[in-house]
Structure formats: structure tokens, C-alpha cells
CSV table of C-alpha atoms in Angstrom, one decimal:
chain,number,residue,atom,x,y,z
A,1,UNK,CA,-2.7,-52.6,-141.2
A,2,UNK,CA,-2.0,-48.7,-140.6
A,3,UNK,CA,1.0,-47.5,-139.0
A,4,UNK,CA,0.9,-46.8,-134.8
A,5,UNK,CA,1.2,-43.4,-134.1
A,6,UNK,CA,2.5,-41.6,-130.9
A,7,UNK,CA,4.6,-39.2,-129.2
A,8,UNK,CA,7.7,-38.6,-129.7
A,9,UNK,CA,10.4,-37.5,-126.9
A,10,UNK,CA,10.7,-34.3,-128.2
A,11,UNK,CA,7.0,-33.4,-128.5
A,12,UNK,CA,6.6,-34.4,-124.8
A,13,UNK,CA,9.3,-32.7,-123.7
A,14,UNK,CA,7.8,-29.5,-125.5
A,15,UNK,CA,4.4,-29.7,-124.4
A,16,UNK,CA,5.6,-30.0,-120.9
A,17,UNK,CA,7.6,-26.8,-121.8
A,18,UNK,CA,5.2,-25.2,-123.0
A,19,UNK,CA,2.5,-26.0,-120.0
A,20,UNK,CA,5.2,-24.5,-117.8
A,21,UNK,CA,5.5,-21.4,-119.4
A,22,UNK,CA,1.7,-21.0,-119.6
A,23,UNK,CA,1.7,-22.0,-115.5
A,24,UNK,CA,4.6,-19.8,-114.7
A,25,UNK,CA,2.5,-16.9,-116.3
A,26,UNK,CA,-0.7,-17.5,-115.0
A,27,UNK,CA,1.0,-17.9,-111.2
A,28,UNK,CA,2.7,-14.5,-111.6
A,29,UNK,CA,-0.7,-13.0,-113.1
A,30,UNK,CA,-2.5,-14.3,-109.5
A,31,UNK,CA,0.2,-13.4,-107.8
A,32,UNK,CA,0.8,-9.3,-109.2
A,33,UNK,CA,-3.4,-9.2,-108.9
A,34,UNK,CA,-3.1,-10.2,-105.1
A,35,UNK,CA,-0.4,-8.0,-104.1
A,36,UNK,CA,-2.0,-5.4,-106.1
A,37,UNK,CA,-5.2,-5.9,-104.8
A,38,UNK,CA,-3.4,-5.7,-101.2
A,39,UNK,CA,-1.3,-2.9,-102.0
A,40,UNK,CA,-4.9,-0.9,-102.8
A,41,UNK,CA,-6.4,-1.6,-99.9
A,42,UNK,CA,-3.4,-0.8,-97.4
A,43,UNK,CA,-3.2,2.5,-99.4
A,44,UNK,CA,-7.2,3.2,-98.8
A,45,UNK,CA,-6.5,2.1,-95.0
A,46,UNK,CA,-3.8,4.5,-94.6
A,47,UNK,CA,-5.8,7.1,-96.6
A,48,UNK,CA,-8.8,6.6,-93.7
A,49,UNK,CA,-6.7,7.0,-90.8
A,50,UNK,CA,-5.7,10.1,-92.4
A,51,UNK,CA,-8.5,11.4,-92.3
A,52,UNK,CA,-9.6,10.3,-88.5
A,53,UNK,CA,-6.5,11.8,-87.9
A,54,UNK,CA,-7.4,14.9,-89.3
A,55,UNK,CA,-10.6,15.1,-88.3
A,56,UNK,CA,-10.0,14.8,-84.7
A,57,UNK,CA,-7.2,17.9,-84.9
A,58,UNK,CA,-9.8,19.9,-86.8
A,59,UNK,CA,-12.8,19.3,-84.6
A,60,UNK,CA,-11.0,19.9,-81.7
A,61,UNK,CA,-9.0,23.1,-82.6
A,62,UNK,CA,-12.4,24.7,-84.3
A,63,UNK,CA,-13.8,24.5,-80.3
A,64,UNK,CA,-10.5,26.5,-79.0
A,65,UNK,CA,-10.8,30.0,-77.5
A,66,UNK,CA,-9.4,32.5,-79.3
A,67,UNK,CA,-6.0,33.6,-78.5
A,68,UNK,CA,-5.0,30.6,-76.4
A,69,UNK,CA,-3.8,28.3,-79.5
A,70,UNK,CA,-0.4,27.7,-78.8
A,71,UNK,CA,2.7,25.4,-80.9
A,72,UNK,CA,5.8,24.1,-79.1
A,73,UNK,CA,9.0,25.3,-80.5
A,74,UNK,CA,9.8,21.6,-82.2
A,75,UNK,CA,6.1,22.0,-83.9
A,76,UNK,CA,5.3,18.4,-82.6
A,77,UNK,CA,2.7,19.8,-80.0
A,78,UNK,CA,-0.6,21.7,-80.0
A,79,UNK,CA,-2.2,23.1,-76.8
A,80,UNK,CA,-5.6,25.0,-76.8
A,81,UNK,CA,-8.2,26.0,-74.2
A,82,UNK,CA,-12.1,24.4,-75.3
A,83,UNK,CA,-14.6,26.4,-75.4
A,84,UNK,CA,-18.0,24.7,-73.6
A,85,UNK,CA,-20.0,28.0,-73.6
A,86,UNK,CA,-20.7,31.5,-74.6
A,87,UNK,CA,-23.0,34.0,-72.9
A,88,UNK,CA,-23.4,38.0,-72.3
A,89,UNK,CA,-22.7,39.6,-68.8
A,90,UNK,CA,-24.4,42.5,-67.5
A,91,UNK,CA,-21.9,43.7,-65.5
A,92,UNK,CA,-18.3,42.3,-64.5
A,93,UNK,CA,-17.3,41.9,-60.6
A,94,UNK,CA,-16.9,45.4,-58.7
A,95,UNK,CA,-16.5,46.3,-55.4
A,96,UNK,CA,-13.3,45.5,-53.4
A,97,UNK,CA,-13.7,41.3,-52.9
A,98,UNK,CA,-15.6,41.0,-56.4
A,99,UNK,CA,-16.3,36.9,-56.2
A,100,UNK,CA,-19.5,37.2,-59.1
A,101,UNK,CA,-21.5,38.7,-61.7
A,102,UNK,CA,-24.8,38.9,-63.6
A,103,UNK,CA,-25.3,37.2,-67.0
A,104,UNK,CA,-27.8,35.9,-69.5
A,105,UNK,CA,-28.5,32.6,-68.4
A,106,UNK,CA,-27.8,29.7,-71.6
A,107,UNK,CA,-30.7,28.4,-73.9
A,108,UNK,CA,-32.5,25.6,-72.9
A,109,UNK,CA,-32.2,25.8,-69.2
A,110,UNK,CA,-28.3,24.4,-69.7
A,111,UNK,CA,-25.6,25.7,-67.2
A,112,UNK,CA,-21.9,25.3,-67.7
A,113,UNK,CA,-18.8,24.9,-65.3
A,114,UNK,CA,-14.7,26.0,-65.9
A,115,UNK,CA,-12.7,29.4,-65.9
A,116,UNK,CA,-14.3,32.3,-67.6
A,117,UNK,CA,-12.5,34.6,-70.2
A,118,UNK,CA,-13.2,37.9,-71.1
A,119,UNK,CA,-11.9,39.3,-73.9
A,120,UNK,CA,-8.1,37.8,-73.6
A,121,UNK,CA,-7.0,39.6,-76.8
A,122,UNK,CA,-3.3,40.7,-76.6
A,123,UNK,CA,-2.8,38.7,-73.2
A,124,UNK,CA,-1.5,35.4,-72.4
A,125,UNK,CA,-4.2,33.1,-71.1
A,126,UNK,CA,-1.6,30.9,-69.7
A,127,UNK,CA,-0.6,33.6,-66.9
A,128,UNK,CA,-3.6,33.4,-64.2
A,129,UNK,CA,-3.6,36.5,-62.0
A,130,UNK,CA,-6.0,38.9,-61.0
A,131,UNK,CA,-6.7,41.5,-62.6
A,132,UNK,CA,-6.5,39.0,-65.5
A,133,UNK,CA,-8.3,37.8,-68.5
A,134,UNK,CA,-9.1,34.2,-67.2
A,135,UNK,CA,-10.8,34.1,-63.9
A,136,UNK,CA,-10.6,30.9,-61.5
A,137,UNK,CA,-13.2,28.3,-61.7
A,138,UNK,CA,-16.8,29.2,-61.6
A,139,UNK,CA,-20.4,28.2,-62.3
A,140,UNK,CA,-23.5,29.3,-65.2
A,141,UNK,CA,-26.3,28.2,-63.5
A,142,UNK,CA,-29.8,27.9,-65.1
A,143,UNK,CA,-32.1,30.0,-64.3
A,144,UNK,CA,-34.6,33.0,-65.6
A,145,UNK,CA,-32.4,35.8,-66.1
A,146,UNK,CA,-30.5,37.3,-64.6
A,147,UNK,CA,-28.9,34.5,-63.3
A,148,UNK,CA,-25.0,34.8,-61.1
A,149,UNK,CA,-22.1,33.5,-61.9
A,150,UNK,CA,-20.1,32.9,-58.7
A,151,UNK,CA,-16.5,31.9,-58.9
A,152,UNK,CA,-16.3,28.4,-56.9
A,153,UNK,CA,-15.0,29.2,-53.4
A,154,UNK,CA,-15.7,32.7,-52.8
A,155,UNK,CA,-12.2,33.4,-54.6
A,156,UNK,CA,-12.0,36.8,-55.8
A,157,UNK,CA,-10.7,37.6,-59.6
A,158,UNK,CA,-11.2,41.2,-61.2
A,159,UNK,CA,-10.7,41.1,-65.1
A,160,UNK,CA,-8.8,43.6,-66.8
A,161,UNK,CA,-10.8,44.7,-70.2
A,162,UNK,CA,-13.9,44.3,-71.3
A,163,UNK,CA,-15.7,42.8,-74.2
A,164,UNK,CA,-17.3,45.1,-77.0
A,165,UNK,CA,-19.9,43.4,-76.9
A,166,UNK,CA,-20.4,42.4,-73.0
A,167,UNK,CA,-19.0,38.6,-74.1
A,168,UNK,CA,-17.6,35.8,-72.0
A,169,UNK,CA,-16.5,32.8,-72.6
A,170,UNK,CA,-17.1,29.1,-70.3
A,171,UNK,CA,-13.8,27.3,-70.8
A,172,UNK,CA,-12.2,24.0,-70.0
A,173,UNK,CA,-9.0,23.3,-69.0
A,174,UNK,CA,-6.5,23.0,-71.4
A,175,UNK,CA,-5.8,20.2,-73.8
A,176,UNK,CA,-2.3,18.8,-75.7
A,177,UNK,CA,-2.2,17.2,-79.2
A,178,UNK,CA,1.6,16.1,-79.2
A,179,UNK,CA,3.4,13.0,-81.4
A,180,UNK,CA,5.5,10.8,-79.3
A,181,UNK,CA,7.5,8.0,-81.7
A,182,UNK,CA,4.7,6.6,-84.2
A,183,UNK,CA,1.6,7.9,-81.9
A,184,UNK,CA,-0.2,10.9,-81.9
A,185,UNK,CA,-1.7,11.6,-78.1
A,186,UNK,CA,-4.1,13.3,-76.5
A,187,UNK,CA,-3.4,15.1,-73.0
A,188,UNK,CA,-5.4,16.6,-70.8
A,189,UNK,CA,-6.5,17.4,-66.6
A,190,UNK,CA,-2.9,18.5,-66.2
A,191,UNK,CA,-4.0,22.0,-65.4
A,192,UNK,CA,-2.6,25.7,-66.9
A,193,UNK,CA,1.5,25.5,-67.4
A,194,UNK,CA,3.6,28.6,-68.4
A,195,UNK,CA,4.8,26.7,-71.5
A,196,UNK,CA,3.8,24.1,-74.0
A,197,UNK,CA,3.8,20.0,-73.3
A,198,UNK,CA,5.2,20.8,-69.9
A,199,UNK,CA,4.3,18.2,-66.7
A,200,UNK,CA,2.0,16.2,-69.8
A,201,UNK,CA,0.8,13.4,-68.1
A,202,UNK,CA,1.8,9.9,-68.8
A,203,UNK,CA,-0.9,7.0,-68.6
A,204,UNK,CA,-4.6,7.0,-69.3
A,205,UNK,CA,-7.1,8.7,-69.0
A,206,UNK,CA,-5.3,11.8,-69.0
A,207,UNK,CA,-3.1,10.6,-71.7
A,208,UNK,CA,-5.1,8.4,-74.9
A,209,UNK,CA,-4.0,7.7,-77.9
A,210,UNK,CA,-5.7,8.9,-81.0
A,211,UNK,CA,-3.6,7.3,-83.6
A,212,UNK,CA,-0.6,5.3,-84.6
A,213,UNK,CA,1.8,4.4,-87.3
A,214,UNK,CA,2.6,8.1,-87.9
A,215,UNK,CA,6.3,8.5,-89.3
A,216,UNK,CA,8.6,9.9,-86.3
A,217,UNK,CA,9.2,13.6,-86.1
A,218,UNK,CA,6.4,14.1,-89.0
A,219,UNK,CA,3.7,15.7,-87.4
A,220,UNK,CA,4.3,19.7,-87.9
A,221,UNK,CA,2.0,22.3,-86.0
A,222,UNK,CA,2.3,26.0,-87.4
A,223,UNK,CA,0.0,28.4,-86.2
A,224,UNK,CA,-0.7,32.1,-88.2
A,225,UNK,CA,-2.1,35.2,-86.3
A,226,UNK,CA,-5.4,36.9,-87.2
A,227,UNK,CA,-5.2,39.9,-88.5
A,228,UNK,CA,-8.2,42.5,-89.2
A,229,UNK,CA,-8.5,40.7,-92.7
A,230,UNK,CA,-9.1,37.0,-91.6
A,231,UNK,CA,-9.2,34.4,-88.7
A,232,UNK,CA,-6.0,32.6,-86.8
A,233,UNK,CA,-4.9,29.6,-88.8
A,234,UNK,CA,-3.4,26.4,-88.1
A,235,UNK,CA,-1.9,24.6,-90.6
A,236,UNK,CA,-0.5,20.6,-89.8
A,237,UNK,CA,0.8,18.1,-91.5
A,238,UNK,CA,2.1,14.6,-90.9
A,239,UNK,CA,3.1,11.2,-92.5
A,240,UNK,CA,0.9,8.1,-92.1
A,241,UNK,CA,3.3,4.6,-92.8
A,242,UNK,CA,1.9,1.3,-93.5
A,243,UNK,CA,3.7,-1.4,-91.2
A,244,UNK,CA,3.5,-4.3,-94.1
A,245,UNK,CA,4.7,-2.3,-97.3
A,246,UNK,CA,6.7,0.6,-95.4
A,247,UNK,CA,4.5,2.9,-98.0
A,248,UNK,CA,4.4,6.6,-96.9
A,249,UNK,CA,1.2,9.1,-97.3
A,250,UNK,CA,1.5,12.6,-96.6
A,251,UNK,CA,-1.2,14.4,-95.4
A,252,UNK,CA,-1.4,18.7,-94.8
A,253,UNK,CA,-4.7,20.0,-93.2
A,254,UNK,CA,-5.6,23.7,-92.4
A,255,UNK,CA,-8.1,25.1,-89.8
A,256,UNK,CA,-9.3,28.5,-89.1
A,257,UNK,CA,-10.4,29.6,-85.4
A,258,UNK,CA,-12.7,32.0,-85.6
A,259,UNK,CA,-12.0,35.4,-83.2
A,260,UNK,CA,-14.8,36.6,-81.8
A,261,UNK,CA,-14.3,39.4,-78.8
């Protein structure tokens, strides 16, 4: 008769060793592939809100008017004046009451409401008086040209310079970009204030929030002058943090607004 043959203690007790080891391994090996694969796509998350983020302050600031781009002295705020339109007068008010003037009516039959600007170079839009730069509200009608832009309650306004080119801008009332904790914010229908984030208002829908998760104190608004070589610039930059990993991505951003008298 042959021999039985079996396992020994020892050669079980390896084998279960060794299928340990092998399951230890292969658990870790799931285990690093998940997290990695989760760390990827919270850095690709953060890395898309970055650039919503940006976007937004870039689209925005490329519609302000020239000259009225303004930082508060923490850097943490942005103010600007949009821009809804742009047409050519014929002549500015005269006369002693001046409450209108001619213009070229818009293309396509549009017409735009808000404060008009004429050439504001060297003089602070924030600072409404007449004579002035910024004029009280008024209307662009449609019409066949010439059409009359009359300041909205028979106000009077006289403006103090005029464009090289007979130029005015259609305006809208000012709007904030300014980082409160981890949210950015958007401000605006709190009218014209002699200094930046002043009287911002503080629930919706004059106050909405654009973004979250930004680090504290990391968003960082510079502005640089124009000068007879190149446009204003603003340069930002600001720290997007993911809430499960803590991971940080810095993002910097530069946009020019173009100067036209």
C-alpha cells in the first residue's frame, strides 16, 4: 500500500502566511489606486473652479469703463463701473439749464439707459458734480438720427472736457468683487460711494455669491495704470482649497482694460 500524504502544520501555517501577505498587498494596491484616483479628481475640481473663478473677474473687468477700476487698500476688493454702450455725440449740453444732447442713435434700433461719461481721464468718477465727467441718469433712445439724450428728470449736468473723438460712454452703476472668509461675492445696486466696499450690501440679490472654498485673505487685487505705451492692467490672484484633502491651488490671472477716450 503507498504511504498517505498530507499537510503538515508548518506548510499550513506558511501558506496562510503567505496568502496574507499577497491580500495585505493587493488591499493596499486598491486602496493607494482609490485615493489616487480621488485625489485626481478633487485636484481637476479645484483646477475648474479656478477657472469659473477667473473667468467671471476677467469677463467682468474687460466691460469696465476706463479710469473707474478701483482696489481697496487690503487688495481683497475690486470696484468698476460696466460699460452697456458706446456712441458719438454731436454736441454736449449748452445753454444755462443744459438737461440733453444730440447723438448717433445705436445699431440695430437698440437704446440704452444709466449715467453717461465723457471722457473721465484724470478725474475721479466716483465724485458726481456738475460740471463733471459722469452725468446723472439718462436715456439713448432709438431712433433715426439724430436722436436726444435727455437726462431723466429734467436734471441739469454740464461736463467738463470733451472727447477727441466726440465719444460717450452708457454706464451702469457700479459693481464690487470682494472675498469675505472662504467666498468671493458679487455686489452691486448700492449706488456711487467715495471709497471702495463702503455701505456693500448684505443679502441677495444685491449681494451673490460667485464662488467658495477660497483660502482666507488670499484673493489679491493690484491694479497698474496705462501709460501712452499699453492699457490699464489688473493682475489677481487667489488660493482655491479642497474641503476633503485640505490641498491648496494657486491661481494668478491678468486682464487688460482697454482706454479708449
Amino acid at each position: 500500500m503507498g504511504r498517505d500524504r498530507g499537510f503538515t502544520l508548518i506548510e499550513l501555517i506558511m501558506v496562510i502566511v503567505l496568502l496574507a501577505i499577497v491580500a495585505t498587498i493587493s488591499v493596499r494596491f486598491v486602496a493607494l489606486s482609490t485615493q489616487g484616483a480621488i485625489d485626481v479628481g478633487s485636484r481637476q475640481l479645484r483646477s475648474f473652479s479656478a477657472v469659473v473663478i477667473s473667468e467671471q473677474i476677467t469677463r467682468s473687468l474687460r466691460e469696465a469703463l476706463p479710469g473707474s477700476v478701483r482696489v481697496s487698500a487690503d487688495g481683497a476688493c475690486i470696484e468698476w463701473m460696466p460699460v452697456q454702450a458706446v456712441s458719438n455725440y454731436l454736441n454736449l449740453p449748452s445753454g444755462p439749464n443744459p438737461d440733453s444732447f444730440e447723438a448717433v442713435p445705436l445699431a440695430g434700433g437698440a437704446s440704452a439707459s444709466g449715467r453717461i461719461v465723457v471722457y473721465g481721464y484724470g478725474s475721479n468718477l466716483y465724485s458726481i458734480t456738475s460740471p463733471g465727467p459722469v452725468s446723472p441718469t439718462a436715456t439713448l433712445p432709438a431712433g433715426t438720427p439724430p436722436v436726444t439724450v435727455a437726462f431723466d428728470g429734467g436734471v441739469n449736468h454740464r461736463f467738463t472736457a470733451k472727447s477727441p473723438e466726440r465719444k460717450f460712454f452708457v454706464i451702469q452703476e457700479p459693481r464690487t468683487f470682494c472675498q469675505q472668509g472662504s467666498f468671493l461675492f458679487r455686489f452691486r445696486n448700492y449706488g456711487i460711494q467715495s471709497s471702495v466696499a463702503a455701505l456693500l450690501p448684505t443679502s441677495v440679490p444685491e449681494r451673490e455669491v460667485l464662488a467658495g472654498n477660497l483660502v482666507p485673505a488670499s484673493l489679491n487685487f493690484e491694479v497698474v495704470p496705462p501709460t501712452l505705451q499699453r492699457n490699464a492692467v489688473v493682475s489677481f490672484r487667489f488660493q482655491v482649497q479642497s474641503q476633503q484633502s485640505g490641498e491648496v491651488t494657486d491661481v494668478s490671472q491678468e486682464v487688460q482694460v482697454r482706454n479708449v477716450p
